[in-house]
Short mmCIF file of C-alpha atoms and ligand atoms in Angstrom, two decimals:
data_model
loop_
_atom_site.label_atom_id
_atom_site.label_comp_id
_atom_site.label_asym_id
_atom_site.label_seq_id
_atom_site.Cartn_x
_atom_site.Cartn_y
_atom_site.Cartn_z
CA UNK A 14 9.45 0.28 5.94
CA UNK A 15 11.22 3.57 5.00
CA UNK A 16 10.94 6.96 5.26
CA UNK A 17 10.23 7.47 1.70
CA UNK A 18 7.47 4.41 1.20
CA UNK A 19 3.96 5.97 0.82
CA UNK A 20 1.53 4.31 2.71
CA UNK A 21 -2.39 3.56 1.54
CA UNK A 22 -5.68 2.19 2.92
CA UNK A 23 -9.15 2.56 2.62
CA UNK A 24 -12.40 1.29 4.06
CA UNK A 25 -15.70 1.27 2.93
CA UNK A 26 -18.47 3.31 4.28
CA UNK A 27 -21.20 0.31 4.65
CA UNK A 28 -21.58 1.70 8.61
CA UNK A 29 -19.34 2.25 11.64
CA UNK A 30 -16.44 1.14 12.59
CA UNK A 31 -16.05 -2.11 14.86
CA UNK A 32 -13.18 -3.37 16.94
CA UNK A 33 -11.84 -5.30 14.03
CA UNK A 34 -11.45 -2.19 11.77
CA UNK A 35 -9.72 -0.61 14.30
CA UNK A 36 -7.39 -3.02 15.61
CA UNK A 37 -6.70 -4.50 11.72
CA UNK A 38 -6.62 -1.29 10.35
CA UNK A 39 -7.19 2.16 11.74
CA UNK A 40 -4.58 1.68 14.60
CA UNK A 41 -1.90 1.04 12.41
CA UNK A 42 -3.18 4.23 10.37
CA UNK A 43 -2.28 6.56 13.32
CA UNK A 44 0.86 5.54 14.07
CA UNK A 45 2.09 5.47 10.13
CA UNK A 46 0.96 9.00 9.65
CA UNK A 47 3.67 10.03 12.11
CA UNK A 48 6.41 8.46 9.94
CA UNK A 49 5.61 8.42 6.45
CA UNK A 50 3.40 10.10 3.60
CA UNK A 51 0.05 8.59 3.78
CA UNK A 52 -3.18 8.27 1.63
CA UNK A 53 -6.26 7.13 4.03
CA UNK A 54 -9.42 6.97 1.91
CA UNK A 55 -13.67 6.13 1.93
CA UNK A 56 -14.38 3.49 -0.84
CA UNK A 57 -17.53 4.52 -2.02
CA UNK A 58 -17.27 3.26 -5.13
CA UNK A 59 -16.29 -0.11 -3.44
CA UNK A 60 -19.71 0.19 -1.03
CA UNK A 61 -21.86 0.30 -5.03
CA UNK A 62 -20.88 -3.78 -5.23
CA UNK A 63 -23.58 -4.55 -2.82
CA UNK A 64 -26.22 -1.76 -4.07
CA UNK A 65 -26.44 0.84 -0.88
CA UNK A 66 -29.61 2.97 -1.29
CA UNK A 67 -28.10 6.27 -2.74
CA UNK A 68 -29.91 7.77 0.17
CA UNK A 69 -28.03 6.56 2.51
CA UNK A 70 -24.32 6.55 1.00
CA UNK A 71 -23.44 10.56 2.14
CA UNK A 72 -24.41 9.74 5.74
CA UNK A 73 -22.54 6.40 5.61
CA UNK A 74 -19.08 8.41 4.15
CA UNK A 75 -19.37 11.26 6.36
CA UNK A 76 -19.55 8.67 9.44
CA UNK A 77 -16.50 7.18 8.24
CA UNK A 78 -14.82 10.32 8.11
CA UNK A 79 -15.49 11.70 11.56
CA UNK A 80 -14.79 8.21 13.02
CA UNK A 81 -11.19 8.50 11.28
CA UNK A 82 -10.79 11.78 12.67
CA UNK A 83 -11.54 10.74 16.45
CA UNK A 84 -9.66 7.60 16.08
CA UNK A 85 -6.97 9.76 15.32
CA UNK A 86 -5.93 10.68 11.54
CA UNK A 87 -4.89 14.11 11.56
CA UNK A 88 -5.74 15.47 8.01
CA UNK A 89 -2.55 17.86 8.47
CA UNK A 90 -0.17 14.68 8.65
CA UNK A 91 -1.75 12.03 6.12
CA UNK A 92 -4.29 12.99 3.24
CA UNK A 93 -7.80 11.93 3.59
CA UNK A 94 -10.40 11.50 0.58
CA UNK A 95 -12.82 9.98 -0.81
CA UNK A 96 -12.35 7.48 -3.54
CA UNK A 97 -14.86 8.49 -6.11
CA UNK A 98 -13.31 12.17 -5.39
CA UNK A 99 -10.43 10.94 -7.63
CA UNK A 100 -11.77 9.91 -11.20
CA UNK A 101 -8.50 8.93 -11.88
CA UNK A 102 -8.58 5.84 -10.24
CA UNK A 103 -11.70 4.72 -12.10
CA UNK A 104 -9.26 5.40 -15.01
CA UNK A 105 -6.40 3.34 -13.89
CA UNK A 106 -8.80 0.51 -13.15
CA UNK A 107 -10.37 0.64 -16.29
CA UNK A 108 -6.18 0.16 -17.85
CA UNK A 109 -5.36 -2.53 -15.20
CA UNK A 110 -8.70 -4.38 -16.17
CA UNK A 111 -7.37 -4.72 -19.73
CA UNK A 112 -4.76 -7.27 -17.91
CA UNK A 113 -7.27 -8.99 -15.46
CA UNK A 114 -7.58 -11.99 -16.31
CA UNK A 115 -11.23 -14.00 -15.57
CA UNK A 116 -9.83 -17.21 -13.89
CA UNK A 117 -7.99 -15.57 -11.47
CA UNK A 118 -10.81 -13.03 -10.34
CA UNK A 119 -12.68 -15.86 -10.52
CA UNK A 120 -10.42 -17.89 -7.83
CA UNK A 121 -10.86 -15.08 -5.22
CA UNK A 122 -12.07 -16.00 -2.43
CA UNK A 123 -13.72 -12.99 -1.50
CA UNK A 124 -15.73 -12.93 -4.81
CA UNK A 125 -16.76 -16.97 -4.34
CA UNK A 126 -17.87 -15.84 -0.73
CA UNK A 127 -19.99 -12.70 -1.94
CA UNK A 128 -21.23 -14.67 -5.35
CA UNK A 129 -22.68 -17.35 -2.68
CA UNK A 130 -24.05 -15.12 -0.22
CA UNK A 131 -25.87 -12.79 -3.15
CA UNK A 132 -26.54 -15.12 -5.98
CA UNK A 133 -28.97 -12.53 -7.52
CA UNK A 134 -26.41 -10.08 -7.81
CA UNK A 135 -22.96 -11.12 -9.18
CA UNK A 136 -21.93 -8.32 -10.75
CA UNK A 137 -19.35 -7.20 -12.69
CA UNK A 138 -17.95 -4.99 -10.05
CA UNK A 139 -17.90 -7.75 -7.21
CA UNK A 140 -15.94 -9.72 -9.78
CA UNK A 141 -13.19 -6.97 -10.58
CA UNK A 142 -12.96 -5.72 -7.02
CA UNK A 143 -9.32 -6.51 -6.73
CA UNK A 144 -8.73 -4.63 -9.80
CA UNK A 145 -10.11 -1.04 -8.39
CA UNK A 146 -8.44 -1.91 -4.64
CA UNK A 147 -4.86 -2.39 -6.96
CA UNK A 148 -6.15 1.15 -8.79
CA UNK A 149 -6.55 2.70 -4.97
CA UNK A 150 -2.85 1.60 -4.04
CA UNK A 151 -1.25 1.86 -7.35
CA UNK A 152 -2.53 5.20 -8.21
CA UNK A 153 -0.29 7.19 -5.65
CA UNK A 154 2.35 4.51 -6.08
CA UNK A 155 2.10 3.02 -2.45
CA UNK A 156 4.23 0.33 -0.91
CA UNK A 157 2.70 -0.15 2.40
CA UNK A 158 -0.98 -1.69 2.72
CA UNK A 159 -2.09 -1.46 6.53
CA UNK A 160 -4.95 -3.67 6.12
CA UNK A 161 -6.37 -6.74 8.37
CA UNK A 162 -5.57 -10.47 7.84
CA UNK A 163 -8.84 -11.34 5.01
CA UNK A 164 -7.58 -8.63 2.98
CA UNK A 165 -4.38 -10.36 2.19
CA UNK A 166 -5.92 -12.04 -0.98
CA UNK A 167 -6.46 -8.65 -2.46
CA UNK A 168 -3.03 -7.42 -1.99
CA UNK A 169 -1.71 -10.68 -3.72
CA UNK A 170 -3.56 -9.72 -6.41
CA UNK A 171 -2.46 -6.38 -6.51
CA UNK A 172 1.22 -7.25 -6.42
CA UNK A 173 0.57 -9.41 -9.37
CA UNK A 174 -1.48 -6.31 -11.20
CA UNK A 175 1.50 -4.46 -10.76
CA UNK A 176 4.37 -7.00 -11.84
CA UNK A 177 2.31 -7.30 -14.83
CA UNK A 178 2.44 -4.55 -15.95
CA UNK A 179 5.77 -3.81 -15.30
CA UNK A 180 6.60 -6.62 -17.62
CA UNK A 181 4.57 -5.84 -19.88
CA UNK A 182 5.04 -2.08 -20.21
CA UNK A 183 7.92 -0.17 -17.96
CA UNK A 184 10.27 -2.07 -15.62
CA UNK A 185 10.15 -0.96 -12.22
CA UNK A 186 7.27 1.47 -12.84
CA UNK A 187 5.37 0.21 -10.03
CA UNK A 188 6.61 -0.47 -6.64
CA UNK A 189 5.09 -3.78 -5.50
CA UNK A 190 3.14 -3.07 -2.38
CA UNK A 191 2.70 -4.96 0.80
CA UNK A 192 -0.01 -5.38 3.10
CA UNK A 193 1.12 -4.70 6.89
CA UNK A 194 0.52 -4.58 10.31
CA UNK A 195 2.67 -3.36 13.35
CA UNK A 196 2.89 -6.81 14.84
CA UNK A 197 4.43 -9.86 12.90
CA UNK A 198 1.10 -10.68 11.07
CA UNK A 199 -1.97 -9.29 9.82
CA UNK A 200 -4.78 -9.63 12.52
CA UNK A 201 -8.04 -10.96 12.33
CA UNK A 202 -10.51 -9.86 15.19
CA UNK A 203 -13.30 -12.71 15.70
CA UNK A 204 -17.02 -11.86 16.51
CA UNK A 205 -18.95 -12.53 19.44
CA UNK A 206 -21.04 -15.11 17.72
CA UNK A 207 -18.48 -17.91 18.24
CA UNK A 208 -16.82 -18.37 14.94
CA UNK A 209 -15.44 -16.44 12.41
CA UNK A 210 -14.44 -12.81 12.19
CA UNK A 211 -16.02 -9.34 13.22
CA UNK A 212 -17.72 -7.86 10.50
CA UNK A 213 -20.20 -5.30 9.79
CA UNK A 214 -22.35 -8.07 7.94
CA UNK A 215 -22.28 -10.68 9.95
CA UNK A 216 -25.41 -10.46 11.62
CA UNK A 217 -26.50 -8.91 14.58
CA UNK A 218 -24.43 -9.05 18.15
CA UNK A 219 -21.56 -10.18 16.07
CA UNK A 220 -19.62 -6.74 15.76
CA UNK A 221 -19.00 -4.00 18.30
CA UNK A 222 -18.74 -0.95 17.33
CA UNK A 223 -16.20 2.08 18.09
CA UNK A 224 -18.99 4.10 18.63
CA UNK A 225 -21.21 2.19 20.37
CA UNK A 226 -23.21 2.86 23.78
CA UNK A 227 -22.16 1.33 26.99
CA UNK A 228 -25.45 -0.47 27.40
CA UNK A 229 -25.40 -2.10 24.04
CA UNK A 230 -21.91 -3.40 24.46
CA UNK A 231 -22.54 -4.55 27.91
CA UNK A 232 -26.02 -6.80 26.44
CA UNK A 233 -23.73 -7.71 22.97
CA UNK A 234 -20.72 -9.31 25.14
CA UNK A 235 -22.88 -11.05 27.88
CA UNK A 236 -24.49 -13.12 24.84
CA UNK A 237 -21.19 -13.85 23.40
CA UNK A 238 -21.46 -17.57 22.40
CA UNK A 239 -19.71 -19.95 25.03
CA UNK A 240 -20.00 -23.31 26.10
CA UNK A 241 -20.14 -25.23 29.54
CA UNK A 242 -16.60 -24.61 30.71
CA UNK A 243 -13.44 -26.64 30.56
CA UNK A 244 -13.84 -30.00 31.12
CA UNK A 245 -9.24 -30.52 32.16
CA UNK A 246 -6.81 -28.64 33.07
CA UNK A 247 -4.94 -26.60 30.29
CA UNK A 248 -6.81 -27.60 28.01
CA UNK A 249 -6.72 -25.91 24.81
CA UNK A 250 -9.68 -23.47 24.40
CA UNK A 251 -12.10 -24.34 21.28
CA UNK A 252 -12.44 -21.41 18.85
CA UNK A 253 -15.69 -19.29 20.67
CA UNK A 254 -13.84 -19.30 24.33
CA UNK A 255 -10.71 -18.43 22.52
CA UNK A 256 -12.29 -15.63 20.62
CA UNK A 257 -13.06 -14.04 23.81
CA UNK A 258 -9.64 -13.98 24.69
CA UNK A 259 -8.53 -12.83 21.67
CA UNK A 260 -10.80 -9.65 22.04
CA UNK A 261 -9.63 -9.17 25.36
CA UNK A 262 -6.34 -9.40 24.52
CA UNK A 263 -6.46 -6.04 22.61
CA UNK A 264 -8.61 -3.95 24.67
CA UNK A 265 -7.23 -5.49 28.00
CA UNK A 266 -4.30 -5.00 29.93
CA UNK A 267 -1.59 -8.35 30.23
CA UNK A 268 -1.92 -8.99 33.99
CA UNK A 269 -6.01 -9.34 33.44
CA UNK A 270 -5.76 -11.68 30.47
CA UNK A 271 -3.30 -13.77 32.36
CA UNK A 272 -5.56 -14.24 35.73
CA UNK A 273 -8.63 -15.50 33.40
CA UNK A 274 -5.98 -17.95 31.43
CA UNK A 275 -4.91 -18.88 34.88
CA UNK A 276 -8.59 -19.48 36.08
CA UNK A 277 -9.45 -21.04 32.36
CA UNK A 278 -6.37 -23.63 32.62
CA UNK A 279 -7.47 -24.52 36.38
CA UNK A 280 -11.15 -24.96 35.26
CA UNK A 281 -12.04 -22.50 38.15
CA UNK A 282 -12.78 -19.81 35.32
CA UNK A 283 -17.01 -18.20 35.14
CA UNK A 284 -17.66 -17.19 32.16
CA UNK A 285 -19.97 -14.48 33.33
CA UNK A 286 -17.52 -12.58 35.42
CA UNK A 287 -14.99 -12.79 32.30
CA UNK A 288 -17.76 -11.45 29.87
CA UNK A 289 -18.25 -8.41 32.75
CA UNK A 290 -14.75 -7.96 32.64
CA UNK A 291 -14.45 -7.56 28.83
CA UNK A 292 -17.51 -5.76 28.34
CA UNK A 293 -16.50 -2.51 30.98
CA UNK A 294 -13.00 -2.88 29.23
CA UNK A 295 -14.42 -2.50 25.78
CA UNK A 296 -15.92 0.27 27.15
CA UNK A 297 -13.37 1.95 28.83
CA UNK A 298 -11.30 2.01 25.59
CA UNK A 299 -14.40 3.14 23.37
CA UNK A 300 -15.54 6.08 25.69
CA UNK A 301 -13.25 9.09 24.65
CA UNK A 302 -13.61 7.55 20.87
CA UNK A 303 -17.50 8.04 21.39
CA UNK A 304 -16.81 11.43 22.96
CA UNK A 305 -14.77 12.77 19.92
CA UNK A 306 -17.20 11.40 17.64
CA UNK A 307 -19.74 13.59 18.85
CA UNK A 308 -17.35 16.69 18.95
CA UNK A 309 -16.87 16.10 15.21
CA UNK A 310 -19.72 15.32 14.04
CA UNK A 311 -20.89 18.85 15.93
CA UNK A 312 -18.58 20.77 13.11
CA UNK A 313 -19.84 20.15 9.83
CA UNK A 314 -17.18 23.12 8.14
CA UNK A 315 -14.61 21.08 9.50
CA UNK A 316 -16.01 18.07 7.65
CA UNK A 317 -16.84 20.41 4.37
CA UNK A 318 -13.10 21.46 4.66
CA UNK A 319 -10.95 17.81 5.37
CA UNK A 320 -12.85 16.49 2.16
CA UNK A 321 -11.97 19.68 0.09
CA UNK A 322 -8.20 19.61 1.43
CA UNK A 323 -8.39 15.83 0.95
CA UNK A 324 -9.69 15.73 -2.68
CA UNK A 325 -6.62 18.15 -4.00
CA UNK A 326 -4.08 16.86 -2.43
CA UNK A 327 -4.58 13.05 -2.87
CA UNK A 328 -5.14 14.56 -6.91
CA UNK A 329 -2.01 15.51 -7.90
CA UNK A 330 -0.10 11.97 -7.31
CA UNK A 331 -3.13 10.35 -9.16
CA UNK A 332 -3.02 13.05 -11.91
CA UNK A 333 0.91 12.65 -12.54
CA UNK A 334 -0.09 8.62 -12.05
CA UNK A 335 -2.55 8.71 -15.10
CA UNK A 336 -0.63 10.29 -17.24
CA UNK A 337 2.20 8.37 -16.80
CA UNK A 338 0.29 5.34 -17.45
CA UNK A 339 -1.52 6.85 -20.63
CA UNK A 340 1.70 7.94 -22.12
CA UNK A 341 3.16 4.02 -21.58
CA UNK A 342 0.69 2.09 -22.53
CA UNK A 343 0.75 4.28 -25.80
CA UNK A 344 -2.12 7.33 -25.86
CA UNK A 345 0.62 9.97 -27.15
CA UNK A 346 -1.50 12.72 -28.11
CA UNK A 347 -1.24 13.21 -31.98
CA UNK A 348 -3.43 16.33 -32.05
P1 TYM B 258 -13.43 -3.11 4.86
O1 TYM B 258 -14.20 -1.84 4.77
O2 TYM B 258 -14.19 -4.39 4.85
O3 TYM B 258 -12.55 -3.12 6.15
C1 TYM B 258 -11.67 -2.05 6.46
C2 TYM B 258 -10.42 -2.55 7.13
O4 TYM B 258 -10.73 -3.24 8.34
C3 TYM B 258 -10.11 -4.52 8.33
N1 TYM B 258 -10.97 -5.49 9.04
C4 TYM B 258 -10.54 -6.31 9.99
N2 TYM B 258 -9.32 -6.50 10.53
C5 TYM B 258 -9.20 -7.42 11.51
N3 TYM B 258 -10.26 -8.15 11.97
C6 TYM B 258 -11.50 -8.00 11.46
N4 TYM B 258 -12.52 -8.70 11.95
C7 TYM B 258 -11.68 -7.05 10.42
N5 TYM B 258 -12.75 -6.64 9.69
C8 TYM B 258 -12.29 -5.69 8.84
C9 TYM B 258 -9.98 -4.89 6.86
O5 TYM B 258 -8.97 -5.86 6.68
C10 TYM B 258 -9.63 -3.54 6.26
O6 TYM B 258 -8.24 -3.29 6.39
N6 TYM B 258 -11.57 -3.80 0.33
C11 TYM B 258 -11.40 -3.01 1.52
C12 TYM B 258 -11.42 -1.52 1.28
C13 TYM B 258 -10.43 -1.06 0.27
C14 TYM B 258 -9.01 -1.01 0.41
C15 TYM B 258 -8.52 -0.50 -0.81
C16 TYM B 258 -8.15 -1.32 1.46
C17 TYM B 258 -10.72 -0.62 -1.00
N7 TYM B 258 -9.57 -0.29 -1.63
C18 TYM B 258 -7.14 -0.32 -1.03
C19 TYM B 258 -6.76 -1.13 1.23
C20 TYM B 258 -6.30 -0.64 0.02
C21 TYM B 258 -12.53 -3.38 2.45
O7 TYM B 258 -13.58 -3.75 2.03
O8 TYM B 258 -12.29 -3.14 3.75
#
């Protein structure tokens, strides 16, 4: 990555923030805005696929906001907005939809997954998803994605979105953008229901959340899924055990995930004392998160004045963006 790559994430505001945002996403958000010129966003328009009461939608995008504020994002070093703030991008999605094709929206995996899970309502939105999350990254021209391992699919199909229409219209116009992450590979952080990864939808005790209360963590992680222990030494850990350890990994420090691998490979390992262990270290990381959440959320002209500062600077890249894009696919004004 370079100086001069602009960087560009979002995430929707369907509730707070878990460990698997964080560590997939928001963490890497921090440390970019210290380097390069970065867009962080709230896909609202995104959230509309799965039909939030409008009722709830403002409280949902203003949590989303304060939590990116105490995580870190400094709204004087990247620009923070909300998607449907910027009407260009429904604009450049409705252009790059003229060059989606069905089949391939159809072979996302994402969209099969969704399409199962709420056969009453495949819309047309769930299906062109990909196209408005290439519209977020292409519209301010971004080459760096910081996004967590099951959103590689959608940057795929962003990259092709954007070679398309290079070839079809203006060589080069595009940058082709990557998705990233600080170590090697995009992450995926599992639940605590055994399989799988943490999400906000994936029933309840599966995620925990940035801003949750010590009890609740301490009562999600001691029913973390397990089994009855390992039955040889060194065994390799089957996927629930090993999600543990993957969580504990990232909130823990090295020397205490090595003593409960040591214990694990020797069989000598309780799985109770190694939930305790993870649970008070979840919490130690979460606690001045939960602290600054509350100071924010306490100052709602601060809120009133990120969004304003947000919404004009993150327009005048999409504005220049649009245009562009009008003039080459051939809207010259004739009037
Ligand atoms: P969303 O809101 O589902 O998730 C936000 C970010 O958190 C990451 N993430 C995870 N990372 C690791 N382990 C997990 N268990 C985990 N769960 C979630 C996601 O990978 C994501 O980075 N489609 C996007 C929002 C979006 C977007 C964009 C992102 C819209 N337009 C343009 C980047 C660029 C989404 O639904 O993320």
């Amino acid at each position: 990555m370079e100086k001069k790559d602009i960087v560009l994430s979002g995430i929707r505001p369907t509730g707070n923030l878990h460990l698997g945002n964080y560590f997939g996403a928001v963490k890497n958000f921090v440390k970019m805005q210290e380097t390069n010129k970065c867009f962080f966003f709230i896909a609202d328009y995104h959230s509309l696929t799965t039909h939030p009461k409008p009722g709830d939608l403002q409280g949902n995008v203003r949590q989303v906001l304060v939590e990116y504020l105490a995580a870190g994002l400094d709204p004087e070093k990247a620009t923070l907005y909300l998607q449907s703030d910027l009407p260009e991008t429904a604009e450049l999605y409705l252009f790059l939809n003229m060059n989606a094709y069905l089949g391939e929206l159809e072979r996302v995996t994402t969209f099969k997954e969704k399409a199962r899970k709420q056969p009453d309502n495949v819309n047309a939105g769930l299906l062109t998803y990909p196209t408005l999350m290439a519209a977020d990254i292409l519209i301010h021209r971004s080459s760096y994605v910081p996004v967590g391992k099951d959103q590689e699919q959608h940057l795929e199909m962003t990259r092709t979105f954007a070679r398309r229409f290079n070839r079809m219209y203006k060589n080069d116009y595009f940058p082709i953008p990557k998705a990233f992450n600080f170590g090697d590979d995009l992450i995926k952080i599992p639940g605590l229901d055994g399989s799988g990864k943490m999400g906000k939808s994936e029933g309840e005790g599966n995620a925990v959340f940035l801003a949750e209360d010590p009890k609740s963590i301490r009562k999600k992680v001691m029913r973390a899924v397990t089994d009855s222990g390992p039955t040889q030494k060194n065994q390799t850990k089957p996927e629930p055990i090993e999600n543990l350890f993957t969580i504990l990994k990232v909130v823990s420090k090295p020397d205490v995930v090595e003593y409960f691998d040591d214990q694990y490979n020797n069989m000598t390992i309780r799985y109770g004392d190694l939930k305790k262990q993870l649970a008070e270290d979840i919490i130690a990381f979460t606690t001045p998160f939960r602290d600054k959440v509350a100071e924010i959320s306490a100052n709602q002209d601060y809120i009133n004045k990120v969004m304003k500062m947000g919404a004009e600077k993150a327009s005048v890249s999409a504005r220049q963006t649009v245009n562009d894009v009008r003039s080459i696919v051939g809207f010259k004004k004739i009037y």
